[in-house]
Coordinates of C-alpha atoms in Angstrom, one line a residue:
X1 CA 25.4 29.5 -25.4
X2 CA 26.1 25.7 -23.8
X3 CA 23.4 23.3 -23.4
X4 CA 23.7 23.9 -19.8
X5 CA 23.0 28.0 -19.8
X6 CA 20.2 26.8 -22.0
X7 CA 18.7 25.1 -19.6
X8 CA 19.1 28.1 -16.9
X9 CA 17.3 30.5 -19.7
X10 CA 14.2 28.2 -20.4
X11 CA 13.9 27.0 -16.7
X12 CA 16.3 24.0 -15.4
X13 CA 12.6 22.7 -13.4
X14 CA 9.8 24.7 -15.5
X15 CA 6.2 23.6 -15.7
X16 CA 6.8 21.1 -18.2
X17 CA 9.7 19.6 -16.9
X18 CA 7.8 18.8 -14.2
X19 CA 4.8 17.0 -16.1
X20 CA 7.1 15.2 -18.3
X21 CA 9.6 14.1 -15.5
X22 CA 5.7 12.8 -13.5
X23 CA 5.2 10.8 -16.4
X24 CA 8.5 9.2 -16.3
X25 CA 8.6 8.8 -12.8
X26 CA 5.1 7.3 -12.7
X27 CA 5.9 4.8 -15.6
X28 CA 7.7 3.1 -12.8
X29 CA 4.7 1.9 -11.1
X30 CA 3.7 -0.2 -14.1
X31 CA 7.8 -1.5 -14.5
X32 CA 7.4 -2.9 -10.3
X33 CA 3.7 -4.5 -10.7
X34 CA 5.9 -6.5 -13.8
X35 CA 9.2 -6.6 -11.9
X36 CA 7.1 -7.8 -8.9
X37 CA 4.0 -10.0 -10.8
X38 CA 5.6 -13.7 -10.0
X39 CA 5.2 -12.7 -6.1
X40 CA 2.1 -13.1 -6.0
X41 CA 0.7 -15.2 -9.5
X42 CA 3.5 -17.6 -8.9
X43 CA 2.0 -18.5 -5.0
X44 CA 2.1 -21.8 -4.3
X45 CA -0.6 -22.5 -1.6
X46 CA -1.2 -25.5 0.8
X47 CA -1.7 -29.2 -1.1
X48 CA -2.8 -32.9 -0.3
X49 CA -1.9 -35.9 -2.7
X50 CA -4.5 -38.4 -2.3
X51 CA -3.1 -41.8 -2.0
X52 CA -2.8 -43.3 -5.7
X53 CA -3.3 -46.7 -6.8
X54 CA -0.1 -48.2 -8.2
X55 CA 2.7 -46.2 -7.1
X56 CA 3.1 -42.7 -9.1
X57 CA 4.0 -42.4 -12.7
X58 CA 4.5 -39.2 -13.6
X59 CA 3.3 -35.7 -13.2
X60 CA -0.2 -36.2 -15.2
X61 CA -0.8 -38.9 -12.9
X62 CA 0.0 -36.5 -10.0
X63 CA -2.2 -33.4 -11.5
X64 CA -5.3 -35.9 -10.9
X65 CA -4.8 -36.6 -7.4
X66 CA -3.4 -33.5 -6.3
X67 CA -6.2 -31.3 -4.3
X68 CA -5.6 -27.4 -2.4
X69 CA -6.5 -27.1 -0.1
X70 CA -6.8 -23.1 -0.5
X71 CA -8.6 -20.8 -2.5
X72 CA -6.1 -19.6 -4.4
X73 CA -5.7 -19.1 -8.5
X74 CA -2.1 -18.8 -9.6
X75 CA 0.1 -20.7 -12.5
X76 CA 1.0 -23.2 -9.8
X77 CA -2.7 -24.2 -9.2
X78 CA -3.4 -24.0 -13.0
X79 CA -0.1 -26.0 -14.1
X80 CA 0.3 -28.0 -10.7
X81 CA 4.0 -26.7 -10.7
X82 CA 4.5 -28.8 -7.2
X83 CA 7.4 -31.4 -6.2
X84 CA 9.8 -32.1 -9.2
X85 CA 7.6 -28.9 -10.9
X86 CA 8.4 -26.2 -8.0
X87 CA 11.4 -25.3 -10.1
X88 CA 9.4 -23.6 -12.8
X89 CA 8.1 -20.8 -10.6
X90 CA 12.0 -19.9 -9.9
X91 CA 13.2 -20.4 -13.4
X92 CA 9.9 -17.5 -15.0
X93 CA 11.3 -15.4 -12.0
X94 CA 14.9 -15.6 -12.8
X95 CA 13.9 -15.9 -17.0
X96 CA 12.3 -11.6 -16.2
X97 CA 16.1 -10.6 -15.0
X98 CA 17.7 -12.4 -17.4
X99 CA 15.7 -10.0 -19.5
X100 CA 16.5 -7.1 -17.5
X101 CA 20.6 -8.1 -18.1
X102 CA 20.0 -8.5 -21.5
X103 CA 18.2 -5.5 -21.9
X104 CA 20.7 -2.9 -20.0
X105 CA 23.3 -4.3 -22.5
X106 CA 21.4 -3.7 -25.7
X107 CA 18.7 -0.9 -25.3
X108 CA 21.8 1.5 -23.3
X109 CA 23.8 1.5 -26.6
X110 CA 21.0 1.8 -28.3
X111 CA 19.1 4.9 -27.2
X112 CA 23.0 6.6 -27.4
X113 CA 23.1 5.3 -31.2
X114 CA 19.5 6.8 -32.2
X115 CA 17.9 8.2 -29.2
X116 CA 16.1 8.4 -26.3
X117 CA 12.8 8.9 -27.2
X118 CA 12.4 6.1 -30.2
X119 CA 14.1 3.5 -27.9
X120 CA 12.0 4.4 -25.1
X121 CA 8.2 4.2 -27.0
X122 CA 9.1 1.5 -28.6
X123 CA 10.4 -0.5 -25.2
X124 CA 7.2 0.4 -23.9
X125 CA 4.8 -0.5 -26.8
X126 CA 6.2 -4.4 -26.9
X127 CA 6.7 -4.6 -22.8
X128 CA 2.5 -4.0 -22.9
X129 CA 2.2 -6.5 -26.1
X130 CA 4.6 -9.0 -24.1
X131 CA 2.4 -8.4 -20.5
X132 CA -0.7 -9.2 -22.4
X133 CA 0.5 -12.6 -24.0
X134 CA 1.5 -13.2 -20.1
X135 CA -2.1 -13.2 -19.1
X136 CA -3.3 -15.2 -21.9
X137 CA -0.4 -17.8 -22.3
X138 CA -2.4 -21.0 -23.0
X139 CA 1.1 -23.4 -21.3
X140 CA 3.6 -22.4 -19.1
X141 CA 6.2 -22.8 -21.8
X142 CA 4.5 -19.5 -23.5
X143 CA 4.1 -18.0 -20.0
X144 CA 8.1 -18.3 -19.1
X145 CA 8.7 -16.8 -22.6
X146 CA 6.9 -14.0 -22.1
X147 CA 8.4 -13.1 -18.9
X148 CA 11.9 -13.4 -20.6
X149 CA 10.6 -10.9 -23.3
X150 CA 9.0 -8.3 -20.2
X151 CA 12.1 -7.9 -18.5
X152 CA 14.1 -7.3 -22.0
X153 CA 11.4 -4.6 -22.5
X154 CA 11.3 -3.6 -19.2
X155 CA 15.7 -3.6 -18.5
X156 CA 16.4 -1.2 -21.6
X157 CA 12.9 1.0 -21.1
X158 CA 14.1 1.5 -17.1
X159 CA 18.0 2.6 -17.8
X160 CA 16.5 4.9 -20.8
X161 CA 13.2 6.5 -19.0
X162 CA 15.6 7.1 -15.6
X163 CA 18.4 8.5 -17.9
X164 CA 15.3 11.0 -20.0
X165 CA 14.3 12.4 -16.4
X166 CA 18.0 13.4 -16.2
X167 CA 18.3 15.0 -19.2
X168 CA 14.9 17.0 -19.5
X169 CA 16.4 19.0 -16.3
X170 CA 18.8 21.2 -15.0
X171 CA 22.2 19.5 -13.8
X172 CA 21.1 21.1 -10.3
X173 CA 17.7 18.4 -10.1
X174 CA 19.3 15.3 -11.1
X175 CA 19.7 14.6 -7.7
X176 CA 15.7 14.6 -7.0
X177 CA 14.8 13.2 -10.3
X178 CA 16.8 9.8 -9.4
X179 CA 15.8 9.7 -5.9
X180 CA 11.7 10.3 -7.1
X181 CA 12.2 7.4 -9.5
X182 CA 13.7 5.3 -7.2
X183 CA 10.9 6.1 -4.5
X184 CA 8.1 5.8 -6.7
X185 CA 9.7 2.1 -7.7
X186 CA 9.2 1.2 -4.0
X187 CA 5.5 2.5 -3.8
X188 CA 4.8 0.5 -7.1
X189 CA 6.0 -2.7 -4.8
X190 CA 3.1 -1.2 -2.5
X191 CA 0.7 -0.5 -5.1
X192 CA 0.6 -4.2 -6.3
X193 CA 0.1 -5.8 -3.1
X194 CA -2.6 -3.6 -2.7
X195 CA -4.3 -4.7 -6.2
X196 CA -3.2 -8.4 -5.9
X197 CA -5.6 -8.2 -2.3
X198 CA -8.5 -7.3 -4.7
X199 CA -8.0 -8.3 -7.9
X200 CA -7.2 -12.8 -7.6
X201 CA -7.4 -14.6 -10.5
X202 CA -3.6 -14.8 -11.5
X203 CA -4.5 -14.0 -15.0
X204 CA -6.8 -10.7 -14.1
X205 CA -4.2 -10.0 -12.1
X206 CA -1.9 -9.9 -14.6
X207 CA -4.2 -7.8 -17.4
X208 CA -5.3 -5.1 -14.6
X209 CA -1.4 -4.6 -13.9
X210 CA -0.6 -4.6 -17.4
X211 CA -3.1 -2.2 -18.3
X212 CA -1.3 0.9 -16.9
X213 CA 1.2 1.0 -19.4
X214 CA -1.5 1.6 -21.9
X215 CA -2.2 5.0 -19.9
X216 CA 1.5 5.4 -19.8
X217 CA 2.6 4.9 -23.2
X218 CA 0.0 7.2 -24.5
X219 CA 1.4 9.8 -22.2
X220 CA 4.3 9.2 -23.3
X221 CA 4.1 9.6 -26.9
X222 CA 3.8 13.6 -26.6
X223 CA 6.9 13.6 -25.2
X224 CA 10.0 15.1 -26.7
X225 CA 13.4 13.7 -27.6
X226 CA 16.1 14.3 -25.4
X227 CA 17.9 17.8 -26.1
X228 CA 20.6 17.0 -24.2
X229 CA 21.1 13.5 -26.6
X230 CA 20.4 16.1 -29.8
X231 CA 23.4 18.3 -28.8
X232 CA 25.7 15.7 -28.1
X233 CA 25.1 14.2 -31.2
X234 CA 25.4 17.4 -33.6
X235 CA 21.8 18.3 -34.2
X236 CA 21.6 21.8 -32.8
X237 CA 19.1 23.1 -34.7
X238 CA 16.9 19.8 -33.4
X239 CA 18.0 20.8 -29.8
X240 CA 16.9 24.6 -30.7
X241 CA 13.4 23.7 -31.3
X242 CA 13.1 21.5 -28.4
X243 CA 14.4 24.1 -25.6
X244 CA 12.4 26.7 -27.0
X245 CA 9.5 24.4 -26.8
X246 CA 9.7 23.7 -23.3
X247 CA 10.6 27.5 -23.0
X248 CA 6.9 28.9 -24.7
X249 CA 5.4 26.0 -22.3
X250 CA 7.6 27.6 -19.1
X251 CA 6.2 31.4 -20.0
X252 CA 9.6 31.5 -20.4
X253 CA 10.7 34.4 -23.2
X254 CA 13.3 32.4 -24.4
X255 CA 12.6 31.9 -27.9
X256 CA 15.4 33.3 -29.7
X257 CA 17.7 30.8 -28.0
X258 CA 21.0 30.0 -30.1
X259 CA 22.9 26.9 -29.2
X260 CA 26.8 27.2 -29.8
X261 CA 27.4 24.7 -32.5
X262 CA 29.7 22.2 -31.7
X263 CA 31.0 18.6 -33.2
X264 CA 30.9 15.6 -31.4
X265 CA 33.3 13.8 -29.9
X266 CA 35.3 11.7 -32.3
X267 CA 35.7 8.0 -32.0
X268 CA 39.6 8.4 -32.1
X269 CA 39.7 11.0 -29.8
X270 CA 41.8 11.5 -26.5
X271 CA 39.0 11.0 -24.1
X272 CA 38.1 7.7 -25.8
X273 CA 41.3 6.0 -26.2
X274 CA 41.3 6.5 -22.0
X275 CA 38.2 4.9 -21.7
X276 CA 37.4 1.3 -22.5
X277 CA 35.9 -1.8 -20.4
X278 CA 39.7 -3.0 -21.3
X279 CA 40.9 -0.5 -18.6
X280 CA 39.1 -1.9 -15.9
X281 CA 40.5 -4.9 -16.0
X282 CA 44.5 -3.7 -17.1
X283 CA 44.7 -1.1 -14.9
X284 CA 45.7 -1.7 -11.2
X285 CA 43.8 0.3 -9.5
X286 CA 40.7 -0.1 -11.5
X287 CA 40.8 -3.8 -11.4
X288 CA 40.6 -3.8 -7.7
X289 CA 37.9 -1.2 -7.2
X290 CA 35.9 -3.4 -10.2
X291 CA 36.1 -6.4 -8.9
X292 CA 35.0 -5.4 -5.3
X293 CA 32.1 -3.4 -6.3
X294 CA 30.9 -5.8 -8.9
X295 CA 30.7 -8.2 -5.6
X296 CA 29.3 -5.5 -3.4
X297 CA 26.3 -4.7 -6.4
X298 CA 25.9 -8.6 -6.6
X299 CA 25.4 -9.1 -3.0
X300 CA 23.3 -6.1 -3.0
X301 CA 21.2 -7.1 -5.7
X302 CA 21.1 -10.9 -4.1
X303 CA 19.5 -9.7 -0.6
X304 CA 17.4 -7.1 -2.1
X305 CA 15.5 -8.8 -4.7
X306 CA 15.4 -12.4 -2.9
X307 CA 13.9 -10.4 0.8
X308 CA 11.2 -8.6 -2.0
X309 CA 10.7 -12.0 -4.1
X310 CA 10.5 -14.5 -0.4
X311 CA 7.7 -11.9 1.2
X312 CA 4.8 -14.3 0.1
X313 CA 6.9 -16.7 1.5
X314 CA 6.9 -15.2 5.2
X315 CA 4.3 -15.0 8.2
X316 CA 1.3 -13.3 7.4
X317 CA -1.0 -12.2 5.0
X318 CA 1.5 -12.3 1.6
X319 CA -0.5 -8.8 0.2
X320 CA 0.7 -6.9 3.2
X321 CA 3.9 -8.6 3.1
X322 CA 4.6 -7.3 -0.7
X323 CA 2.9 -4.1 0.2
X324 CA 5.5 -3.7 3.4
X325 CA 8.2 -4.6 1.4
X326 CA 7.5 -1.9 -0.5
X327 CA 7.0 0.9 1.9
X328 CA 10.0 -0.3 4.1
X329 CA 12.2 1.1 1.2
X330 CA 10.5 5.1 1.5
X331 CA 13.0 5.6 5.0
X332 CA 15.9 4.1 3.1
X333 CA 16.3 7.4 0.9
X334 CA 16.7 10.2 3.6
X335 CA 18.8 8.2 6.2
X336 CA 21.3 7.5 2.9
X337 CA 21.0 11.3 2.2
X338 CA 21.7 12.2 6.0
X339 CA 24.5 9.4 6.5
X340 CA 26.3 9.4 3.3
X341 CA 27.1 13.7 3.4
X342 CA 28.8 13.2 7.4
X343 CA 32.3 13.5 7.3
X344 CA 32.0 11.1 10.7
X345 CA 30.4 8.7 8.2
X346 CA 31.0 9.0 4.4
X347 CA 30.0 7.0 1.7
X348 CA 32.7 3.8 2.5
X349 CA 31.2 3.7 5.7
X350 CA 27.7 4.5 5.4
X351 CA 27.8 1.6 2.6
X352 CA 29.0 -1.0 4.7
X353 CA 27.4 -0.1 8.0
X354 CA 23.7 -0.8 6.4
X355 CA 25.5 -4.5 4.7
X356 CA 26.4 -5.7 7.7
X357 CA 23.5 -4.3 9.2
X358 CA 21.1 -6.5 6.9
X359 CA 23.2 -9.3 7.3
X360 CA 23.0 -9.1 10.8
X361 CA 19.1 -8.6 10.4
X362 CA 18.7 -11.8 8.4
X363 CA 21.2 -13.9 11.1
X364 CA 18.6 -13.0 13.9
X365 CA 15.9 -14.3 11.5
X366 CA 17.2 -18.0 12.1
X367 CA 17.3 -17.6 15.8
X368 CA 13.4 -16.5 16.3
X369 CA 10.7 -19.3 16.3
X370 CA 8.8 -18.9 12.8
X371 CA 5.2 -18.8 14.6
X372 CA 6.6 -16.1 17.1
X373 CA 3.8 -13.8 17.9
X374 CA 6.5 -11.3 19.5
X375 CA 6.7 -8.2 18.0
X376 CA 10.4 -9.2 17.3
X377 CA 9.2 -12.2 14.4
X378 CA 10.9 -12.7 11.4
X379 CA 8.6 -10.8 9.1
X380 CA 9.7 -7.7 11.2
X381 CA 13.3 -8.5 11.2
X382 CA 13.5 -9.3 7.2
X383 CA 11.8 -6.0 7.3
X384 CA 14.3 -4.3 9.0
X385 CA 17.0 -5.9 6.3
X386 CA 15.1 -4.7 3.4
X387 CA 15.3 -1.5 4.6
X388 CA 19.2 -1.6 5.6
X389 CA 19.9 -3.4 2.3
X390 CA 17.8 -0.8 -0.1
X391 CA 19.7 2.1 1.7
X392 CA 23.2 0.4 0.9
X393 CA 22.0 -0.4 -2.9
X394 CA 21.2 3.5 -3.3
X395 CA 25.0 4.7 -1.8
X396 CA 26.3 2.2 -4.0
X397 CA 25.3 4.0 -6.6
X398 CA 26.4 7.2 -5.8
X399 CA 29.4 5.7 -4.5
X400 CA 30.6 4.0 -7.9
X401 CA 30.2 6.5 -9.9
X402 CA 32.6 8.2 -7.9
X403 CA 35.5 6.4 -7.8
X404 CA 35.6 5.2 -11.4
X405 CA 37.6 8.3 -13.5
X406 CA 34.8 10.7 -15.5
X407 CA 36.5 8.5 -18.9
X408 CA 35.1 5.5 -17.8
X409 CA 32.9 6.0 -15.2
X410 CA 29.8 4.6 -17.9
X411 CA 31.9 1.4 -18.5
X412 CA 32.1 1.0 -14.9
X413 CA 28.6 1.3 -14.0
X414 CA 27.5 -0.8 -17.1
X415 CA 30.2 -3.7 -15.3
X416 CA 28.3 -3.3 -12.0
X417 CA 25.1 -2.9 -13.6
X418 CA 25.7 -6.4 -15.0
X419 CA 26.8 -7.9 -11.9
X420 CA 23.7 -6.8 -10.3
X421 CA 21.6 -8.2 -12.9
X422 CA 23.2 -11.7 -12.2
X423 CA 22.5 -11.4 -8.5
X424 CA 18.5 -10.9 -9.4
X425 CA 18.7 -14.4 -11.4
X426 CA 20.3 -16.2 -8.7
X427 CA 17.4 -14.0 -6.3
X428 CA 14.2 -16.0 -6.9
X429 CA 15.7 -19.2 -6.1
X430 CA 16.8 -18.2 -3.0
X431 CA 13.4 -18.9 -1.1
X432 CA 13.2 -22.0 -2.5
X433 CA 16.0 -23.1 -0.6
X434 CA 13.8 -23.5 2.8
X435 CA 12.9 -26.8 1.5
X436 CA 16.3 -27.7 2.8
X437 CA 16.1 -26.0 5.9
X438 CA 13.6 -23.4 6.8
X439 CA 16.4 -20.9 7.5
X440 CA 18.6 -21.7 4.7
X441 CA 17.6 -18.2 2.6
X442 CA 17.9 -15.9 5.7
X443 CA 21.4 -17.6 5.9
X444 CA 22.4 -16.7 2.5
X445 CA 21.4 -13.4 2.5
X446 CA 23.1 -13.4 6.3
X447 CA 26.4 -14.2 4.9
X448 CA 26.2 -12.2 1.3
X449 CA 25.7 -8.7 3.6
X450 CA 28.3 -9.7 6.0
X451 CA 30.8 -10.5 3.2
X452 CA 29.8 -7.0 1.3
X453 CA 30.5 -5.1 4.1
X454 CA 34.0 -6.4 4.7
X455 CA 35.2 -6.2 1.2
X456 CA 34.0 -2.4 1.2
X457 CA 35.6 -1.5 3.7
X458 CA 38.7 -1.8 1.3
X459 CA 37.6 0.8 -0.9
X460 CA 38.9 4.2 -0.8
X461 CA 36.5 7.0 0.8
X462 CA 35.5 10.0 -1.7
X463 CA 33.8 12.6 0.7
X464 CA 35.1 15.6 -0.1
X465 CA 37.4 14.3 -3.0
X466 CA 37.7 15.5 -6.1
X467 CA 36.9 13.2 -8.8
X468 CA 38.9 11.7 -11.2
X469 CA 38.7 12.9 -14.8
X470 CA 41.7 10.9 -16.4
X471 CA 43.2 7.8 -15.3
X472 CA 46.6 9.3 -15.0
X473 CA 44.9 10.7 -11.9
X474 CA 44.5 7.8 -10.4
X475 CA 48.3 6.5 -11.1
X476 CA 49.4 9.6 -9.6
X477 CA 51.3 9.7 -6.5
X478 CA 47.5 10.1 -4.5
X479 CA 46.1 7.5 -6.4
X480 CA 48.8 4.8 -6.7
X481 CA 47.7 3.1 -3.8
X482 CA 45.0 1.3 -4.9
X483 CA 42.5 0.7 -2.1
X484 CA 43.7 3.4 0.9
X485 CA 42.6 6.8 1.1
X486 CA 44.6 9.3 0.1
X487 CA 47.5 10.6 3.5
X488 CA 46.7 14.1 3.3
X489 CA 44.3 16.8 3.5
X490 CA 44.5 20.1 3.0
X491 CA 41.9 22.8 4.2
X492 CA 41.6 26.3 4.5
X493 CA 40.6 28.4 7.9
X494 CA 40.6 32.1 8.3
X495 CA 43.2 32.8 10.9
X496 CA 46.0 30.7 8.9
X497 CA 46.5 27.6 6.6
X498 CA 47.7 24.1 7.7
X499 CA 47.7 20.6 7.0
X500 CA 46.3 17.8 9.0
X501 CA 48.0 14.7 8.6
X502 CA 45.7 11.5 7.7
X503 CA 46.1 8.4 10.3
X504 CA 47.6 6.3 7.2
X505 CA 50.5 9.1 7.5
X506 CA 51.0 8.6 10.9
X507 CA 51.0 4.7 10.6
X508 CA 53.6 4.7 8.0
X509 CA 55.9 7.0 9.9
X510 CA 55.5 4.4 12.7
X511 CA 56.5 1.8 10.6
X512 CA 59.4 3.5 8.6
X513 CA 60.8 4.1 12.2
X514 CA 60.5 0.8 13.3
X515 CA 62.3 -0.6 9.9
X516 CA 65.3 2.1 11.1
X517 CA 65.6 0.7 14.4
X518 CA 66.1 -2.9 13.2
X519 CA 68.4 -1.7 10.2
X520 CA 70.5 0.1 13.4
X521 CA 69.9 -3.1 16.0
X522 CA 70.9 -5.3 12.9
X523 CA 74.2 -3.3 11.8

């Protein structure tokens, strides 16, 4: 049998499927408290300079006659990273997704070359190592270092642990298994706020949030390697004993299970001389669709990050904000779920609507007083865009692996993947920009959804498409035009069968008969 009637003998969902995918899951509560830590240790409260004797000269000069005026422990406070030192808080932000780019790009080949399982652990093991020397970094020199090291850990250990909750289950739950990690991300957000109200001192901070992925590495360590990954790769009879070890621990009586035996794919094969990050920037229509999404992903990635990163820097108590900023994601996942299935609505649509809905959010933002007691202030509006931006960053997931052929649909979400990355190092200086003008941030994020939403509007929709496998697909006579939907559907009723004509087919009848009455007028 195929890996995939394998997986309906044993149990596609069994009992243990469903403890190893809820330790998975839950690892991403410790990967937000990291992805979200310079929130709230990086806080730079309210500051006097006494008047010096002498004019200043330098920053040690200033560390002795700065005084805060809150009661507040953080690196800024420790390291007095004020004035020409505010930068530094920024760069350790933007150093953790550097890591997270560099880490999608190495660990993703990585766990295909030797596995899941080793990649993962190991990932895990050093992120912990790397969160401890955080707490205890003696300068801020070892403390930006160590961020850049986390978010290598923490960018490979997130692609692999999202693509093992795939792979332990049935083809028929990967749907759930990506939503639930993606849910449980935002209630890590939540969960941190809520421990950063309790737990102040920035370095206990840091050691209390780092501490989970003790728990969760130990957990992790019974875990199996991926059979899915052993079957691709050749080793059925390593594939064998893992199936029928989550079969004894289902009570399922699957435990003479025979996998067919099967050689993998060779490097010089058809399928691979399709494929290539080459094709996606030689072939016509995959240049276009590239180079639009990478620019949706990055605006995506921009608004996101830099609304979840700027909430200390709102109205209010900055632990709710993180906390809200958290929990304003949970609605995000059913209205995608709702909108993105309508034939009214689609994906193109749906994934647009929410852009310019965020950008439109973040433009009201600049027109409400910052002290506004109203209910409609600017913490509840960036609020609002949070949500409309997390709910367009989730179709555009679904959304890209749709329109890139099945040959290269990896490449393409690796290209995006990347793009996105670069959007969350330009994120954490984005909030810093309100020393310019107080709505300068809102203004960026403002014109970054607004822009997104325009330029996806030119991508085709894929609703009730059928995917492309090849790449001659999409230079067929459907798929040579590059960014319009395709003239034609087809469907099926019981009475009889017809065909209803796309507007685009209409339109260019319009035209072609407009040419022919010139051509006549002319002659």
């Amino acid at each position: 049998m195929d890996i995939e009637t394998a997986f309906h003998t044993v149990g596609e969902f069994g009992p243990y499927q469903k403890r190893a995918v809820t330790v998975l899951v839950l690892a991403q509560v410790y990967m937000a408290c990291q992805s979200m830590l310079i929130v709230l240790v990086g806080y730079t409260p309210e500051y006097r300079v006494e008047k010096q004797d002498g004019g200043s000269s330098g920053h040690r000069e200033l560390q002795q006659h700065v005084i805060f005026t809150e009661d507040v422990d953080s690196i800024v406070t420790e390291w007095v990273l004020i004035r020409q030192q505010a930068y530094k808080v920024s760069l350790a932000g933007s150093l953790f997704f550097t890591g997270l780019l560099v880490g999608n790009v190495v660990f993703g080949p990585l766990s295909d070359r030797i596995g899941r399982r080793p990649v993962y652990l190991t990932g895990l093991f050093f992120e912990v190592m790397f969160g401890y020397l955080t707490a205890l970094a003696p300068s801020y020199e070892v403390f930006a270092a160590s961020r850049l090291l986390v978010g290598l850990m923490n960018g490979g250990i997130g692609l692999v642990c999202f693509v093992l909750t795939q792979e332990y289950v049935g083809k028929s739950y990967w749907a759930m298994t990506g939503t639930l990690t993606s849910m449980i991300f935002a209630v890590g957000i939540a969960l941190f706020g809520a421990l950063g109200y309790f737990v102040r001192p920035w370095r206990t901070l840091a050691t209390v949030a780092n501490s989970s992925g003790v728990l969760f590495f130990l957990l992790s360590v019974t875990l199996p390697e991926s059979p899915r990954w052993l079957y691709s790769q050749g080793q059925t009879e390593r594939a064998e004993e893992v199936l029928r070890y989550m079969a004894v621990r289902n009570g399922s009586n699957a435990t003479n299970l025979v996998l067919q035996r099967v050689g993998t794919a060779r490097p010089g094969g058809p399928v691979s001389r399709q494929g290539g990050v080459l094709q996606l920037a030689v072939h016509p229509v995959l240049r276009l669709r590239t180079m639009v999404l990478m620019y949706v992903w990055y605006c995506c990635s921009l608004v996101y990050y830099g609304l979840t990163l700027g909430a200390s820097a709102t109205s209010g108590s900055r632990f709710v904000n993180v906390a809200m900023y958290g929990l304003v994601e949970l609605p995000a996942y059913p209205l995608c779920i709702y909108f993105i299935n309508k034939s009214w609505a689609g994906r193109r649509k749906s994934m647009s609507s929410f852009l310019f809905l965020a950008g439109s959010a973040c433009l009201c933002t600049t027109l409400i007083p910052e002290n506004s007691g109203s209910l409609l202030s600017i913490t509840s509006l960036a609020l609002l865009g949070k949500l409309m931006v997390s709910a367009a960053f989730n179709i555009a997931y679904v959304y890209t692996s749709e329109l890139y052929p099945t040959v290269i649909r990896n490449a393409g979400l690796g290209v995006c993947s990347m793009s996105c990355r670069v959007g969350g190092i330009l994120a954490p200086f984005v909030p810093s920009m309100r020393a310019l003008h107080a709505s300068m941030p809102f203004t960026v994020f403002c014109l970054s959804g607004l822009s997104a939403g325009c330029l996806g509007l030119l991508l085709p929709e894929t609703l009730n498409r059928p995917a492309a496998d090849t790449l001659e697909e999409l230079s067929g006579p459907s798929g040579s035009r590059v960014l319009e939907n395709k003239v034609m559907l087809q469907i099926q009723n019981p009475s009889n069968r017809h065909q209803i004509k796309h507007p685009d087919f209409y339109l260019q009848c319009l035209v072609s008969l407009c040419r022919l009455c010139c051509t006549k007028r002319r002659n």
